[in-house]
């Protein structure tokens, strides 16, 4: 995207630039931190199966919907809903998107802060400074959590201020492939460790009897979180998208990248969990439930790097956490961009003021989370597991019944010649009108019914 002065909208420089930016938004802590943790809580391979299914049945169609609404209106979610309908309910829905973004980012920066802490842990450990290594990796240290979270937030704000294109496009183009290469090498390494086989089995051999409503809900939440859906991040990114581009095709690339990287991360982390367990780390309690919680990967991955040992351990461990920080950054940028562009568009504030204001408020909330990390699970449940699919449901209903699929078609046809004769059109239309909203409503409905 060319740098945006206060109100005129930039666009992504190239098609690849857009795909990279959207993939950068999708690939992040969701793939490497959240996916393995939620899977370890929810029966391994059975979860993977349902997750993959929901990505294609709900995630991909909703992604196309968000991008087309964004490109049509060239607005943030609140502005986009307002532009296509005067119904106040949808303005409120737009606000819900902005609120989800704010809430998710407020814990996202804390976890991203841990990736910075662990980068330093690797270095201190290598140089034999064990007490420093221990200090910097103590994720119960509130002030330390605040420090690294604010550092991460500061970097996010400065990227948003610098205009997006060059930064994100470049970072994603070179660093994502590096992340993939490192993960693949680590997978090969871990396979030779004692205990790893059991983890791999847990990951790849499904026990379908483990499927229940909790698992399905968790898988849906993960699909939305990982693909950056349901809170208008891709409405906002779509608003910078050139009319020449083919939206369904771009969305397919982004979905493919994201799922591919999540799959690889699971292939690394599940066996690592079992390896660490074979070494005496307590991962599951006697009743079989996960004890580690949100800190899981930060407990087991360093084990792996220390196991590798020496300079090799440092190189892999250091680079891994550095790349993870950057992957988190390309996602946090998109989370911050939603409320920021809302303030810019709707309240006529400069980009600089808006980013600092929103970033400041989110930082404040994150301080509380940094001191009480048990809040992460609750906030994540309300805003990611329930909030994002709810947003996705509203987006489907809005597109299908307010804006209407025929109008969406006119938008999609720009960049997709012959859409009319392509199988994509009738299939997507049925999904967005019926299948996606019905499935989301069913899964959310049963859960909410179950809670009361
Ligand atoms: N998809 C990002 C990740 O997996 C998180 C995110 C969620 C970003 C929602 C934007 C919107 O880390």
CSV table of C-alpha atoms and ligand atoms in Angstrom, one decimal:
chain,number,residue,atom,x,y,z
A,1,UNK,CA,0.0,0.0,0.0
A,2,UNK,CA,1.3,3.4,-0.8
A,3,UNK,CA,1.7,5.6,2.2
A,4,UNK,CA,-1.7,7.1,3.2
A,5,UNK,CA,-2.1,10.7,4.0
A,6,UNK,CA,-5.0,11.3,6.5
A,7,UNK,CA,-7.9,10.4,4.3
A,8,UNK,CA,-7.0,9.3,0.9
A,9,UNK,CA,-6.7,5.6,0.6
A,10,UNK,CA,-3.5,3.9,-0.6
A,11,UNK,CA,-3.6,0.6,-2.5
A,12,UNK,CA,-1.3,-2.4,-2.4
A,13,UNK,CA,1.4,-1.9,-4.9
A,14,UNK,CA,1.2,-5.3,-6.6
A,15,UNK,CA,-1.0,-8.4,-6.5
A,16,UNK,CA,1.8,-10.3,-4.8
A,17,UNK,CA,2.1,-7.5,-2.3
A,18,UNK,CA,-1.6,-7.8,-1.3
A,19,UNK,CA,-1.4,-11.6,-1.0
A,20,UNK,CA,1.7,-11.3,1.1
A,21,UNK,CA,0.1,-8.7,3.3
A,22,UNK,CA,-3.0,-10.7,3.8
A,23,UNK,CA,-1.0,-13.9,4.4
A,24,UNK,CA,1.1,-11.9,6.8
A,25,UNK,CA,-2.1,-11.0,8.7
A,26,UNK,CA,-3.3,-14.6,8.7
A,27,UNK,CA,0.0,-16.3,9.6
A,28,UNK,CA,1.0,-15.4,13.1
A,29,UNK,CA,0.7,-16.6,16.7
A,30,UNK,CA,-2.6,-18.2,15.6
A,31,UNK,CA,-0.7,-20.8,13.7
A,32,UNK,CA,2.2,-21.5,16.0
A,33,UNK,CA,1.0,-20.6,19.4
A,34,UNK,CA,-2.8,-21.0,19.4
A,35,UNK,CA,-3.3,-23.9,17.0
A,36,UNK,CA,-1.1,-26.4,18.7
A,37,UNK,CA,-2.4,-25.4,22.2
A,38,UNK,CA,-6.0,-25.7,21.3
A,39,UNK,CA,-5.3,-28.9,19.5
A,40,UNK,CA,-3.5,-30.4,22.5
A,41,UNK,CA,-6.6,-29.5,24.6
A,42,UNK,CA,-8.9,-31.0,22.1
A,43,UNK,CA,-7.9,-34.5,21.0
A,44,UNK,CA,-5.2,-34.0,18.4
A,45,UNK,CA,-6.0,-35.4,15.0
A,46,UNK,CA,-9.8,-35.3,15.3
A,47,UNK,CA,-9.4,-31.6,16.0
A,48,UNK,CA,-7.2,-31.1,13.0
A,49,UNK,CA,-9.8,-32.9,10.8
A,50,UNK,CA,-12.7,-30.7,11.9
A,51,UNK,CA,-10.5,-27.6,11.7
A,52,UNK,CA,-9.5,-28.2,8.1
A,53,UNK,CA,-13.1,-29.0,7.2
A,54,UNK,CA,-14.3,-25.7,8.7
A,55,UNK,CA,-11.6,-23.7,7.1
A,56,UNK,CA,-12.8,-24.7,3.7
A,57,UNK,CA,-16.5,-24.8,4.3
A,58,UNK,CA,-16.8,-21.5,6.4
A,59,UNK,CA,-13.4,-19.8,6.4
A,60,UNK,CA,-12.7,-19.5,2.7
A,61,UNK,CA,-16.2,-18.3,1.7
A,62,UNK,CA,-16.2,-15.7,4.5
A,63,UNK,CA,-12.8,-14.5,3.4
A,64,UNK,CA,-14.1,-13.8,-0.1
A,65,UNK,CA,-17.1,-12.0,1.4
A,66,UNK,CA,-14.9,-9.7,3.6
A,67,UNK,CA,-12.6,-8.8,0.8
A,68,UNK,CA,-15.4,-8.0,-1.6
A,69,UNK,CA,-17.2,-5.8,0.9
A,70,UNK,CA,-13.9,-4.0,1.7
A,71,UNK,CA,-13.0,-3.4,-1.9
A,72,UNK,CA,-16.5,-2.3,-2.8
A,73,UNK,CA,-16.8,0.3,0.0
A,74,UNK,CA,-13.1,1.2,0.5
A,75,UNK,CA,-13.9,1.5,4.2
A,76,UNK,CA,-13.2,0.1,7.6
A,77,UNK,CA,-16.0,-2.3,8.9
A,78,UNK,CA,-18.2,0.4,10.5
A,79,UNK,CA,-17.9,2.6,7.4
A,80,UNK,CA,-18.4,-0.3,5.1
A,81,UNK,CA,-21.7,-1.5,6.7
A,82,UNK,CA,-22.9,2.1,6.8
A,83,UNK,CA,-22.0,2.7,3.2
A,84,UNK,CA,-24.2,-0.3,2.0
A,85,UNK,CA,-27.1,0.0,4.4
A,86,UNK,CA,-28.7,2.6,6.6
A,87,UNK,CA,-29.8,0.0,9.1
A,88,UNK,CA,-28.3,0.9,12.5
A,89,UNK,CA,-28.0,-2.8,13.5
A,90,UNK,CA,-25.2,-3.2,11.1
A,91,UNK,CA,-23.4,-0.1,12.3
A,92,UNK,CA,-23.5,-1.7,15.7
A,93,UNK,CA,-22.2,-4.9,14.1
A,94,UNK,CA,-19.3,-2.9,12.7
A,95,UNK,CA,-18.5,-1.7,16.2
A,96,UNK,CA,-18.5,-5.2,17.4
A,97,UNK,CA,-15.8,-6.0,14.8
A,98,UNK,CA,-13.7,-3.0,16.1
A,99,UNK,CA,-14.2,-4.1,19.7
A,100,UNK,CA,-13.1,-7.7,18.9
A,101,UNK,CA,-10.0,-6.3,17.2
A,102,UNK,CA,-9.2,-4.2,20.3
A,103,UNK,CA,-9.7,-7.1,22.7
A,104,UNK,CA,-7.8,-9.6,20.7
A,105,UNK,CA,-4.8,-7.3,20.2
A,106,UNK,CA,-4.7,-6.6,23.9
A,107,UNK,CA,-3.7,-10.2,24.7
A,108,UNK,CA,-1.9,-10.7,21.4
A,109,UNK,CA,0.7,-8.2,22.4
A,110,UNK,CA,1.4,-10.0,25.7
A,111,UNK,CA,2.0,-13.4,23.9
A,112,UNK,CA,4.0,-11.6,21.2
A,113,UNK,CA,6.1,-10.1,24.1
A,114,UNK,CA,6.9,-13.6,25.2
A,115,UNK,CA,8.4,-14.4,21.8
A,116,UNK,CA,10.8,-11.5,22.4
A,117,UNK,CA,11.6,-12.7,25.9
A,118,UNK,CA,12.3,-16.2,24.6
A,119,UNK,CA,14.6,-14.8,21.9
A,120,UNK,CA,16.7,-13.4,24.7
A,121,UNK,CA,16.4,-16.5,26.7
A,122,UNK,CA,18.1,-18.5,23.9
A,123,UNK,CA,21.0,-16.1,23.9
A,124,UNK,CA,21.5,-15.9,27.6
A,125,UNK,CA,21.3,-19.7,27.8
A,126,UNK,CA,23.9,-20.2,25.2
A,127,UNK,CA,26.3,-17.9,27.0
A,128,UNK,CA,25.8,-19.8,30.2
A,129,UNK,CA,24.0,-16.9,31.9
A,130,UNK,CA,21.4,-19.2,33.3
A,131,UNK,CA,19.9,-17.0,36.0
A,132,UNK,CA,19.4,-14.2,33.4
A,133,UNK,CA,17.9,-16.8,31.0
A,134,UNK,CA,15.5,-17.9,33.8
A,135,UNK,CA,14.6,-14.3,34.7
A,136,UNK,CA,13.8,-13.3,31.1
A,137,UNK,CA,11.7,-16.4,30.5
A,138,UNK,CA,9.6,-16.0,33.7
A,139,UNK,CA,6.2,-15.3,32.2
A,140,UNK,CA,4.7,-14.8,35.6
A,141,UNK,CA,6.7,-11.6,36.0
A,142,UNK,CA,4.1,-8.9,35.5
A,143,UNK,CA,6.5,-6.0,35.0
A,144,UNK,CA,8.6,-8.0,32.5
A,145,UNK,CA,5.4,-8.9,30.6
A,146,UNK,CA,4.4,-5.3,30.5
A,147,UNK,CA,7.8,-4.2,29.2
A,148,UNK,CA,8.0,-6.7,26.3
A,149,UNK,CA,4.3,-6.2,25.4
A,150,UNK,CA,4.8,-2.5,25.2
A,151,UNK,CA,7.9,-2.9,23.2
A,152,UNK,CA,6.0,-5.0,20.8
A,153,UNK,CA,3.1,-2.6,20.7
A,154,UNK,CA,5.6,0.3,20.0
A,155,UNK,CA,7.0,-1.6,17.0
A,156,UNK,CA,3.4,-2.3,15.7
A,157,UNK,CA,2.5,1.4,16.0
A,158,UNK,CA,5.6,2.5,14.2
A,159,UNK,CA,5.0,0.2,11.3
A,160,UNK,CA,1.4,1.4,11.0
A,161,UNK,CA,2.7,5.0,10.9
A,162,UNK,CA,5.3,4.3,8.3
A,163,UNK,CA,2.6,3.3,5.8
A,164,UNK,CA,2.2,-0.3,5.2
A,165,UNK,CA,3.3,-1.5,1.9
A,166,UNK,CA,7.1,-1.7,1.9
A,167,UNK,CA,7.4,-2.9,5.4
A,168,UNK,CA,4.9,-5.7,5.4
A,169,UNK,CA,5.4,-6.8,1.8
A,170,UNK,CA,9.2,-7.1,2.3
A,171,UNK,CA,9.1,-8.8,5.6
A,172,UNK,CA,6.6,-11.4,4.5
A,173,UNK,CA,8.3,-12.1,1.2
A,174,UNK,CA,11.6,-13.1,2.7
A,175,UNK,CA,10.9,-14.1,6.2
A,176,UNK,CA,7.9,-16.4,5.8
A,177,UNK,CA,9.8,-18.8,3.6
A,178,UNK,CA,12.6,-18.8,6.2
A,179,UNK,CA,10.1,-19.6,8.9
A,180,UNK,CA,8.9,-22.6,6.9
A,181,UNK,CA,12.4,-23.9,6.2
A,182,UNK,CA,13.3,-23.7,9.9
A,183,UNK,CA,10.1,-25.5,11.0
A,184,UNK,CA,10.7,-28.3,8.4
A,185,UNK,CA,14.3,-28.8,9.7
A,186,UNK,CA,13.1,-28.8,13.3
A,187,UNK,CA,10.4,-31.4,12.4
A,188,UNK,CA,13.1,-33.7,11.0
A,189,UNK,CA,15.2,-33.2,14.1
A,190,UNK,CA,12.4,-33.8,16.6
A,191,UNK,CA,11.3,-37.0,14.8
A,192,UNK,CA,14.5,-38.7,16.1
A,193,UNK,CA,13.8,-37.8,19.7
A,194,UNK,CA,12.4,-40.3,22.2
A,195,UNK,CA,8.7,-39.9,22.6
A,196,UNK,CA,8.1,-38.0,19.4
A,197,UNK,CA,6.4,-40.9,17.7
A,198,UNK,CA,3.6,-40.9,20.1
A,199,UNK,CA,3.1,-37.2,19.4
A,200,UNK,CA,3.0,-37.7,15.7
A,201,UNK,CA,0.4,-40.4,16.1
A,202,UNK,CA,-1.7,-38.2,18.3
A,203,UNK,CA,-1.5,-35.5,15.6
A,204,UNK,CA,-2.2,-37.6,12.5
A,205,UNK,CA,-4.3,-40.6,13.6
A,206,UNK,CA,-7.8,-39.3,14.4
A,207,UNK,CA,-9.9,-40.7,17.2
A,208,UNK,CA,-13.3,-39.7,15.9
A,209,UNK,CA,-14.9,-40.5,19.2
A,210,UNK,CA,-13.1,-37.4,20.6
A,211,UNK,CA,-15.4,-35.2,18.4
A,212,UNK,CA,-17.9,-33.3,20.5
A,213,UNK,CA,-19.5,-29.8,20.5
A,214,UNK,CA,-16.6,-28.3,22.5
A,215,UNK,CA,-14.1,-29.5,19.9
A,216,UNK,CA,-16.2,-28.2,17.0
A,217,UNK,CA,-16.6,-24.8,18.6
A,218,UNK,CA,-12.9,-24.6,19.3
A,219,UNK,CA,-12.1,-25.6,15.8
A,220,UNK,CA,-14.4,-22.9,14.4
A,221,UNK,CA,-12.9,-20.3,16.6
A,222,UNK,CA,-9.4,-21.4,15.5
A,223,UNK,CA,-10.4,-21.2,11.8
A,224,UNK,CA,-11.7,-17.6,12.2
A,225,UNK,CA,-8.7,-16.5,14.4
A,226,UNK,CA,-6.1,-18.0,12.2
A,227,UNK,CA,-7.5,-16.7,8.9
A,228,UNK,CA,-8.0,-13.2,10.5
A,229,UNK,CA,-11.8,-13.4,9.8
A,230,UNK,CA,-14.9,-12.1,11.5
A,231,UNK,CA,-13.6,-8.7,12.7
A,232,UNK,CA,-13.2,-6.9,9.5
A,233,UNK,CA,-9.4,-7.1,9.2
A,234,UNK,CA,-9.9,-8.4,5.7
A,235,UNK,CA,-12.6,-5.8,5.0
A,236,UNK,CA,-10.0,-3.2,5.9
A,237,UNK,CA,-7.2,-4.9,3.8
A,238,UNK,CA,-9.7,-5.4,1.0
A,239,UNK,CA,-10.3,-1.7,1.0
A,240,UNK,CA,-6.8,-1.2,-0.2
A,241,UNK,CA,-7.1,-3.8,-2.9
A,242,UNK,CA,-6.9,-3.0,-6.6
A,243,UNK,CA,-10.0,-3.7,-8.8
A,244,UNK,CA,-7.8,-5.6,-11.2
A,245,UNK,CA,-7.2,-8.4,-8.7
A,246,UNK,CA,-9.1,-11.7,-8.6
A,247,UNK,CA,-10.5,-11.9,-5.1
A,248,UNK,CA,-11.4,-15.6,-5.0
A,249,UNK,CA,-7.9,-16.5,-6.3
A,250,UNK,CA,-6.1,-14.3,-3.8
A,251,UNK,CA,-8.2,-15.7,-1.0
A,252,UNK,CA,-7.4,-19.2,-2.0
A,253,UNK,CA,-3.7,-18.4,-1.8
A,254,UNK,CA,-4.0,-16.8,1.6
A,255,UNK,CA,-6.1,-19.7,3.0
A,256,UNK,CA,-3.6,-22.3,1.6
A,257,UNK,CA,-0.6,-20.5,3.1
A,258,UNK,CA,-2.2,-20.2,6.4
A,259,UNK,CA,-3.4,-23.8,6.7
A,260,UNK,CA,-0.1,-25.1,5.4
A,261,UNK,CA,1.9,-23.3,8.0
A,262,UNK,CA,-0.5,-24.3,10.8
A,263,UNK,CA,-0.2,-27.9,9.7
A,264,UNK,CA,3.6,-27.7,9.7
A,265,UNK,CA,3.6,-26.1,13.1
A,266,UNK,CA,1.4,-28.8,14.5
A,267,UNK,CA,3.7,-31.4,13.0
A,268,UNK,CA,6.6,-29.8,15.0
A,269,UNK,CA,4.9,-29.0,18.2
A,270,UNK,CA,2.8,-32.1,19.0
A,271,UNK,CA,5.8,-34.4,18.8
A,272,UNK,CA,7.8,-31.8,20.8
A,273,UNK,CA,5.2,-31.9,23.5
A,274,UNK,CA,5.5,-35.6,23.8
A,275,UNK,CA,9.3,-35.4,23.7
A,276,UNK,CA,9.3,-32.9,26.6
A,277,UNK,CA,6.9,-35.2,28.5
A,278,UNK,CA,9.2,-38.1,28.0
A,279,UNK,CA,11.9,-35.9,29.5
A,280,UNK,CA,9.8,-35.3,32.6
A,281,UNK,CA,8.0,-32.0,31.9
A,282,UNK,CA,4.4,-32.2,33.1
A,283,UNK,CA,2.1,-31.4,30.2
A,284,UNK,CA,-1.1,-33.2,31.0
A,285,UNK,CA,-2.4,-33.9,34.5
A,286,UNK,CA,-3.6,-37.3,35.7
A,287,UNK,CA,-7.1,-36.6,34.4
A,288,UNK,CA,-5.6,-36.0,30.9
A,289,UNK,CA,-6.2,-32.3,30.8
A,290,UNK,CA,-3.6,-29.8,29.7
A,291,UNK,CA,-1.8,-28.0,32.5
A,292,UNK,CA,0.3,-25.6,30.6
A,293,UNK,CA,-2.4,-23.4,29.1
A,294,UNK,CA,-1.4,-20.4,27.0
A,295,UNK,CA,2.3,-20.9,27.9
A,296,UNK,CA,2.5,-24.4,26.4
A,297,UNK,CA,4.7,-23.7,23.4
A,298,UNK,CA,7.0,-21.5,25.5
A,299,UNK,CA,7.6,-24.4,27.8
A,300,UNK,CA,8.2,-27.2,25.3
A,301,UNK,CA,10.0,-25.5,22.4
A,302,UNK,CA,12.9,-24.2,24.5
A,303,UNK,CA,13.4,-27.8,25.7
A,304,UNK,CA,13.9,-28.8,22.1
A,305,UNK,CA,16.4,-26.1,21.4
A,306,UNK,CA,18.3,-26.8,24.6
A,307,UNK,CA,18.3,-30.5,23.6
A,308,UNK,CA,19.9,-29.5,20.3
A,309,UNK,CA,22.4,-27.7,22.4
A,310,UNK,CA,25.4,-25.5,21.6
A,311,UNK,CA,25.6,-23.1,18.8
A,312,UNK,CA,23.1,-25.1,16.7
A,313,UNK,CA,20.5,-24.8,19.5
A,314,UNK,CA,21.2,-21.0,19.6
A,315,UNK,CA,20.9,-20.6,15.9
A,316,UNK,CA,17.7,-22.5,15.6
A,317,UNK,CA,16.1,-21.3,18.8
A,318,UNK,CA,17.1,-17.6,18.3
A,319,UNK,CA,16.0,-17.5,14.7
A,320,UNK,CA,12.8,-19.3,15.4
A,321,UNK,CA,11.7,-16.9,18.1
A,322,UNK,CA,12.8,-13.9,16.1
A,323,UNK,CA,10.8,-15.1,13.1
A,324,UNK,CA,7.8,-15.8,15.3
A,325,UNK,CA,8.0,-12.2,16.6
A,326,UNK,CA,8.0,-10.9,13.0
A,327,UNK,CA,5.1,-13.2,12.0
A,328,UNK,CA,3.2,-11.9,15.1
A,329,UNK,CA,4.0,-8.3,14.0
A,330,UNK,CA,2.5,-8.8,10.5
A,331,UNK,CA,-0.7,-9.9,12.2
A,332,UNK,CA,-0.8,-7.3,15.0
A,333,UNK,CA,-0.5,-4.7,12.3
A,334,UNK,CA,-3.7,-5.9,10.8
A,335,UNK,CA,-5.4,-6.0,14.1
A,336,UNK,CA,-4.4,-2.4,14.9
A,337,UNK,CA,-5.3,-1.3,11.4
A,338,UNK,CA,-9.0,-2.0,11.9
A,339,UNK,CA,-9.7,0.4,14.9
A,340,UNK,CA,-7.2,2.9,13.5
A,341,UNK,CA,-8.8,3.1,10.0
A,342,UNK,CA,-12.1,3.3,11.7
A,343,UNK,CA,-11.0,6.4,13.6
A,344,UNK,CA,-9.4,7.9,10.6
A,345,UNK,CA,-12.4,7.4,8.3
A,346,UNK,CA,-15.2,8.1,10.6
A,347,UNK,CA,-13.8,10.7,12.9
A,348,UNK,CA,-11.5,12.5,10.5
A,349,UNK,CA,-8.4,12.2,12.6
A,350,UNK,CA,-4.9,11.9,11.2
A,351,UNK,CA,-3.3,8.5,10.8
A,352,UNK,CA,-0.7,9.4,13.4
A,353,UNK,CA,-3.1,10.5,16.1
A,354,UNK,CA,-5.4,7.6,15.4
A,355,UNK,CA,-2.7,5.0,15.7
A,356,UNK,CA,-1.2,6.4,18.8
A,357,UNK,CA,-4.6,6.9,20.5
A,358,UNK,CA,-5.9,3.3,19.7
A,359,UNK,CA,-2.5,1.8,20.4
A,360,UNK,CA,-2.4,3.6,23.7
A,361,UNK,CA,-5.8,2.4,24.8
A,362,UNK,CA,-5.0,-1.2,23.9
A,363,UNK,CA,-1.6,-1.0,25.7
A,364,UNK,CA,-3.4,0.1,28.8
A,365,UNK,CA,-5.7,-3.0,28.7
A,366,UNK,CA,-2.7,-5.2,28.0
A,367,UNK,CA,-1.1,-4.1,31.3
A,368,UNK,CA,-3.8,-5.8,33.2
A,369,UNK,CA,-3.4,-8.9,31.2
A,370,UNK,CA,0.3,-8.8,31.6
A,371,UNK,CA,-0.2,-9.0,35.4
A,372,UNK,CA,-2.9,-11.6,35.3
A,373,UNK,CA,-2.3,-13.9,32.3
A,374,UNK,CA,-5.2,-16.2,33.3
A,375,UNK,CA,-7.4,-13.5,31.7
A,376,UNK,CA,-6.1,-14.5,28.3
A,377,UNK,CA,-8.3,-17.7,28.2
A,378,UNK,CA,-11.4,-15.8,29.1
A,379,UNK,CA,-10.9,-12.9,26.7
A,380,UNK,CA,-9.9,-15.3,24.0
A,381,UNK,CA,-13.1,-17.3,24.5
A,382,UNK,CA,-15.4,-14.3,24.4
A,383,UNK,CA,-13.8,-12.4,21.6
A,384,UNK,CA,-12.1,-15.1,19.4
A,385,UNK,CA,-14.2,-18.2,19.9
A,386,UNK,CA,-17.6,-16.5,20.2
A,387,UNK,CA,-16.9,-13.0,18.8
A,388,UNK,CA,-15.2,-13.8,15.5
A,389,UNK,CA,-17.7,-16.4,14.3
A,390,UNK,CA,-20.5,-14.0,15.4
A,391,UNK,CA,-18.9,-11.3,13.2
A,392,UNK,CA,-18.6,-13.9,10.4
A,393,UNK,CA,-22.3,-14.7,10.7
A,394,UNK,CA,-23.2,-11.0,10.5
A,395,UNK,CA,-20.9,-10.6,7.4
A,396,UNK,CA,-22.6,-13.5,5.6
A,397,UNK,CA,-26.1,-12.2,6.4
A,398,UNK,CA,-25.2,-8.7,5.5
A,399,UNK,CA,-23.7,-9.7,2.1
A,400,UNK,CA,-26.4,-12.1,1.2
A,401,UNK,CA,-29.5,-10.3,2.3
A,402,UNK,CA,-28.7,-6.6,2.6
A,403,UNK,CA,-26.0,-5.9,0.0
A,404,UNK,CA,-27.2,-9.0,-2.0
A,405,UNK,CA,-25.1,-11.6,-3.8
A,406,UNK,CA,-25.9,-10.0,-7.2
A,407,UNK,CA,-24.1,-6.8,-6.2
A,408,UNK,CA,-21.2,-8.8,-4.7
A,409,UNK,CA,-21.0,-10.5,-8.1
A,410,UNK,CA,-20.5,-7.2,-9.8
A,411,UNK,CA,-17.6,-6.5,-7.5
A,412,UNK,CA,-16.1,-10.0,-7.8
A,413,UNK,CA,-16.4,-9.9,-11.6
A,414,UNK,CA,-13.8,-7.1,-11.6
A,415,UNK,CA,-10.6,-9.1,-11.7
A,416,UNK,CA,-12.5,-12.4,-12.3
A,417,UNK,CA,-13.6,-12.5,-16.0
A,418,UNK,CA,-16.2,-15.1,-16.8
A,419,UNK,CA,-17.2,-15.5,-13.2
A,420,UNK,CA,-20.7,-16.3,-14.5
A,421,UNK,CA,-19.5,-19.5,-16.2
A,422,UNK,CA,-17.2,-20.6,-13.5
A,423,UNK,CA,-18.3,-23.2,-10.9
A,424,UNK,CA,-17.0,-20.9,-8.2
A,425,UNK,CA,-20.0,-18.5,-8.5
A,426,UNK,CA,-23.0,-20.8,-7.8
A,427,UNK,CA,-21.1,-22.7,-5.2
A,428,UNK,CA,-19.9,-19.6,-3.3
A,429,UNK,CA,-23.4,-18.1,-3.5
A,430,UNK,CA,-25.0,-21.1,-1.8
A,431,UNK,CA,-22.4,-21.2,0.9
A,432,UNK,CA,-22.6,-17.5,1.7
A,433,UNK,CA,-26.4,-17.5,1.7
A,434,UNK,CA,-27.2,-20.7,3.4
A,435,UNK,CA,-24.4,-23.1,4.5
A,436,UNK,CA,-22.0,-20.7,6.2
A,437,UNK,CA,-24.6,-18.7,8.3
A,438,UNK,CA,-26.6,-21.9,9.1
A,439,UNK,CA,-23.5,-23.8,10.3
A,440,UNK,CA,-22.1,-20.8,12.3
A,441,UNK,CA,-25.5,-20.3,13.9
A,442,UNK,CA,-25.9,-24.0,14.7
A,443,UNK,CA,-22.5,-24.3,16.3
A,444,UNK,CA,-22.8,-21.0,18.3
A,445,UNK,CA,-26.4,-21.7,19.2
A,446,UNK,CA,-25.7,-25.1,20.6
A,447,UNK,CA,-22.9,-23.7,22.7
A,448,UNK,CA,-24.8,-20.8,24.1
A,449,UNK,CA,-27.7,-23.0,24.8
A,450,UNK,CA,-25.2,-25.3,26.6
A,451,UNK,CA,-23.9,-22.5,28.8
A,452,UNK,CA,-27.3,-21.5,30.2
B,1,LIG,N1,-4.6,-14.4,12.2
B,1,LIG,C1,-3.8,-13.9,13.1
B,1,LIG,C2,-2.9,-15.0,13.7
B,1,LIG,O1,-3.1,-16.2,13.4
B,1,LIG,C3,-4.5,-13.2,14.2
B,1,LIG,C4,-5.5,-12.3,13.8
B,1,LIG,C5,-6.9,-12.5,14.1
B,1,LIG,C6,-5.2,-11.2,13.0
B,1,LIG,C7,-7.9,-11.7,13.7
B,1,LIG,C8,-6.2,-10.3,12.5
B,1,LIG,C9,-7.5,-10.6,12.9
B,1,LIG,O2,-2.0,-14.8,14.4
